[in-house]
Coordinates of C-alpha atoms in Angstrom, one line a residue:
M1 CA 22.0 5.5 12.5
A2 CA 21.8 4.7 9.2
Y3 CA 20.2 7.4 6.5
H4 CA 18.9 6.3 3.1
T5 CA 21.3 8.1 0.3
S6 CA 18.5 9.7 -1.1
C7 CA 17.7 11.7 1.7
L8 CA 21.5 13.3 1.7
D9 CA 20.6 14.8 -1.5
C10 CA 19.0 18.5 -0.9
R11 CA 17.1 18.3 -4.0
R12 CA 15.7 14.9 -3.4
F13 CA 15.1 15.6 0.3
S14 CA 13.1 18.9 -0.7
Q15 CA 11.0 16.9 -3.1
V16 CA 10.1 14.4 -0.5
A17 CA 9.4 16.9 2.1
L18 CA 7.1 19.0 -0.4
L19 CA 5.3 15.7 -1.0
L20 CA 4.8 14.9 2.8
L21 CA 3.6 18.4 3.0
V22 CA 1.1 17.8 0.3
G23 CA -0.3 14.9 1.8
I24 CA -0.7 16.6 5.3
A25 CA -2.3 19.4 3.4
G26 CA -5.0 17.1 1.9
W27 CA -6.0 16.3 5.7
F28 CA -6.7 19.6 6.8
P29 CA -8.8 21.8 4.5
V30 CA -8.1 25.6 4.6
D31 CA -10.6 28.1 3.7
A32 CA -8.7 31.4 3.2
S33 CA -11.9 33.6 3.2
A34 CA -12.7 32.0 6.6
Q35 CA -9.5 33.1 7.9
G36 CA -9.6 36.7 7.0
A37 CA -6.3 36.6 5.0
A38 CA -5.0 35.1 1.8
V39 CA -2.8 32.1 1.8
P40 CA 0.9 33.0 0.9
E41 CA 1.8 32.5 -2.5
V42 CA 4.4 30.0 -3.6
T43 CA 7.9 31.6 -4.5
S44 CA 10.9 30.4 -6.1
I45 CA 12.7 29.8 -3.0
T46 CA 10.7 27.0 -2.2
G47 CA 11.6 25.2 -5.3
S48 CA 8.1 25.2 -7.2
S49 CA 7.7 25.4 -10.8
S50 CA 6.8 28.2 -12.9
A51 CA 3.5 27.1 -13.2
A52 CA 2.5 27.2 -9.5
Q53 CA 3.8 31.1 -9.6
G54 CA 1.0 33.2 -8.5
L55 CA -1.5 30.4 -7.1
P56 CA -2.1 29.8 -3.1
A57 CA 0.1 27.5 -1.6
A58 CA -2.4 24.9 -1.1
E59 CA -3.0 24.8 -4.8
A60 CA 0.4 25.0 -5.8
A61 CA 1.4 21.8 -3.6
L62 CA -1.0 20.1 -5.6
I63 CA 0.7 20.9 -9.5
N64 CA 3.3 18.3 -9.4
Q65 CA 2.0 15.8 -6.6
R66 CA 1.6 13.0 -9.6
S67 CA 4.6 13.8 -11.3
Q68 CA 6.7 10.7 -12.0
E69 CA 10.0 12.3 -10.4
T70 CA 8.1 13.0 -7.4
L71 CA 6.7 9.1 -6.9
E72 CA 10.1 7.7 -7.8
V73 CA 11.6 9.9 -5.3
A74 CA 9.1 8.9 -2.7
R75 CA 9.6 5.4 -3.5
E76 CA 13.4 5.3 -2.8
A77 CA 12.9 7.6 0.5
S78 CA 10.6 5.2 2.2
P79 CA 10.2 1.5 2.1
H80 CA 7.3 -0.1 0.9
T81 CA 6.3 -3.0 3.3
N82 CA 6.8 -4.0 6.9
A83 CA 9.2 -6.6 5.8
S84 CA 11.8 -4.0 4.0
S85 CA 11.8 -1.9 6.9
I86 CA 12.7 -4.7 9.5
A87 CA 15.4 -5.7 6.9
S88 CA 16.9 -2.4 7.1
F89 CA 16.9 -2.6 11.1
Q90 CA 17.6 -6.1 11.3
E91 CA 21.1 -6.0 12.9
E92 CA 19.8 -3.2 15.5
I93 CA 16.7 -5.4 16.4
N94 CA 18.8 -8.7 16.8
A95 CA 21.3 -6.7 19.4
A96 CA 18.1 -5.4 21.0
V97 CA 16.7 -8.9 21.3
A98 CA 20.1 -10.3 22.6
R99 CA 20.3 -7.4 25.2
A100 CA 16.8 -8.1 26.3
T101 CA 16.7 -11.9 27.0
G102 CA 20.3 -11.9 27.9
G103 CA 21.2 -14.6 25.4
R104 CA 18.6 -17.1 27.3
I105 CA 16.6 -18.5 24.6
W106 CA 14.6 -21.7 24.9
D107 CA 16.0 -24.6 22.7
P108 CA 13.5 -27.5 22.6
T109 CA 16.0 -29.8 21.4
A110 CA 18.5 -29.2 24.3
P111 CA 18.3 -31.8 27.2
R112 CA 16.2 -30.7 30.1
E113 CA 17.3 -30.5 33.6
P114 CA 16.2 -33.4 35.9
F115 CA 13.0 -32.6 38.0
P116 CA 13.6 -32.7 41.7
R117 CA 12.7 -36.0 43.4
T118 CA 12.4 -37.3 46.9
S119 CA 14.5 -40.0 48.4
W120 CA 11.8 -42.6 47.6
G121 CA 11.9 -41.4 43.9
H122 CA 8.3 -39.4 43.6
P123 CA 8.6 -35.8 42.5
D124 CA 9.4 -33.3 45.2
L125 CA 6.6 -30.9 45.9
G126 CA 8.6 -29.0 48.5
G127 CA 8.5 -25.5 48.7
Y128 CA 6.2 -22.6 49.5
W129 CA 2.5 -23.2 48.5
L130 CA -0.2 -20.6 48.7
A131 CA -3.3 -22.0 50.4
V132 CA -6.3 -19.4 50.1
S133 CA -9.1 -21.9 50.3
Y134 CA -9.1 -21.8 54.2
V135 CA -9.3 -25.7 54.3
P136 CA -6.8 -27.5 56.4
L137 CA -4.5 -29.6 54.5
E138 CA -4.8 -32.4 57.0
R139 CA -7.5 -34.0 58.6
P140 CA -8.1 -33.2 62.3
D141 CA -7.5 -36.1 64.8
E142 CA -10.7 -36.5 65.9
L143 CA -12.2 -37.4 62.3
A144 CA -9.6 -40.2 62.0
G145 CA -11.8 -43.0 62.0
K146 CA -14.8 -41.3 59.8
P147 CA -14.4 -41.3 56.3
L148 CA -17.5 -39.0 55.5
Y149 CA -19.7 -36.3 57.1
T150 CA -23.1 -37.1 57.4
R151 CA -26.0 -34.7 55.8
G152 CA -26.5 -33.0 59.2
E153 CA -22.8 -32.2 59.5
R154 CA -21.7 -31.0 56.3
R155 CA -23.2 -27.4 56.9

């Protein structure tokens, strides 16, 4: 599997991870007083700026959220549209489609196989047919000369 080149650089990867964590932190608001413990402070090990020192983690994560460098790294790391996502995996998609279809793809310009016909030229409708109507497909011999039922016989 191919990885984007910006993901191989640890610095950029940590910036993208921070951006993702900031987005996740925005989904789940945290109230430190309700938990009974303070939110741990951000240290220099996490790669935060000096402006973030001494702030709770949730607030420190928001300091560089809109910096131009962070936005550029995020744009490089992830595709913008569905089309660019598909373009990056086009070869793998084509291989999966070929495996799934076995190479049998319908071509409307190809000549079609001839429909089977009887010896007298009509279409051959032979085979197994499902009859769930309980109506006989042939008329009984006692009704051979009678074209229709009378009103009394139809019930």
